[in-house]
């Protein structure tokens, strides 16, 4: 196994094991954009996870590609729809409860 392949595996394992990295940043952005959705769980394209535990979360938002985050930052509500329809983002759970928890 090459050194770069070994480093890649270590990076993936480290990202998947904790609640840090991109998912934490995305969660704080979503809280600011949607006035504080607090009962959601975020999974990012790099494997990082943040937010509520699976049992307590109303919905889990999985960002498959970084493009989904760009869509959300440009126009939050329209970007949410565009990212979901294009397959850049998956939402598991109750989308209405997720968006209503923002109010």
Short mmCIF file of C-alpha atoms in Angstrom, two decimals, residues 30-93:
data_model
loop_
_atom_site.label_atom_id
_atom_site.label_comp_id
_atom_site.label_asym_id
_atom_site.label_seq_id
_atom_site.Cartn_x
_atom_site.Cartn_y
_atom_site.Cartn_z
CA UNK A 30 -27.73 26.12 8.81
CA UNK A 31 -28.59 27.43 12.27
CA UNK A 32 -27.78 30.94 11.10
CA UNK A 33 -29.55 30.63 7.72
CA UNK A 34 -32.75 29.03 8.99
CA UNK A 35 -32.95 30.76 12.39
CA UNK A 36 -31.75 27.81 14.43
CA UNK A 37 -32.91 24.34 13.36
CA UNK A 38 -31.80 22.53 16.48
CA UNK A 39 -33.09 18.98 16.08
CA UNK A 40 -31.18 17.93 12.97
CA UNK A 41 -28.15 15.77 12.28
CA UNK A 42 -25.64 16.64 9.56
CA UNK A 43 -23.47 14.23 7.57
CA UNK A 44 -20.94 15.66 5.11
CA UNK A 45 -19.19 14.42 2.00
CA UNK A 46 -15.95 13.91 3.97
CA UNK A 47 -17.60 11.63 6.53
CA UNK A 48 -17.90 14.07 9.43
CA UNK A 49 -21.07 14.13 11.53
CA UNK A 50 -22.56 16.79 13.82
CA UNK A 51 -25.82 17.55 15.57
CA UNK A 52 -28.29 15.50 17.52
CA UNK A 53 -27.95 11.72 17.98
CA UNK A 54 -29.96 9.65 15.49
CA UNK A 55 -32.66 8.84 18.07
CA UNK A 56 -33.28 12.50 18.95
CA UNK A 57 -32.95 14.03 15.48
CA UNK A 58 -36.07 15.04 13.57
CA UNK A 59 -34.16 14.69 10.30
CA UNK A 60 -30.71 13.80 9.03
CA UNK A 61 -29.31 15.93 6.24
CA UNK A 62 -26.56 14.28 4.21
CA UNK A 63 -24.48 16.49 1.95
CA UNK A 64 -23.28 14.23 -0.85
CA UNK A 65 -21.38 16.97 -2.68
CA UNK A 66 -19.99 20.36 -1.69
CA UNK A 67 -22.17 21.88 -4.39
CA UNK A 68 -25.18 21.40 -2.09
CA UNK A 69 -23.62 23.67 0.49
CA UNK A 70 -22.93 26.32 -2.14
CA UNK A 71 -26.59 26.19 -3.19
CA UNK A 72 -27.72 26.66 0.42
CA UNK A 73 -25.40 29.59 0.95
CA UNK A 74 -26.52 31.37 -2.21
CA UNK A 75 -30.29 31.19 -1.60
CA UNK A 76 -31.15 29.18 1.55
CA UNK A 77 -34.74 28.06 0.86
CA UNK A 78 -34.45 27.71 -2.91
CA UNK A 79 -30.99 26.18 -2.51
CA UNK A 80 -32.42 23.56 -0.15
CA UNK A 81 -34.88 22.48 -2.83
CA UNK A 82 -32.33 22.59 -5.65
CA UNK A 83 -29.76 20.60 -3.71
CA UNK A 84 -32.33 17.96 -2.80
CA UNK A 85 -33.77 17.64 -6.31
CA UNK A 86 -30.34 17.46 -7.95
CA UNK A 87 -29.22 14.66 -5.61
CA UNK A 88 -26.44 16.73 -4.01
CA UNK A 89 -28.19 16.41 -0.65
CA UNK A 90 -30.41 13.75 0.93
CA UNK A 91 -32.87 14.34 3.74
CA UNK A 92 -33.89 11.37 5.89
CA UNK A 93 -36.76 12.10 8.22
#
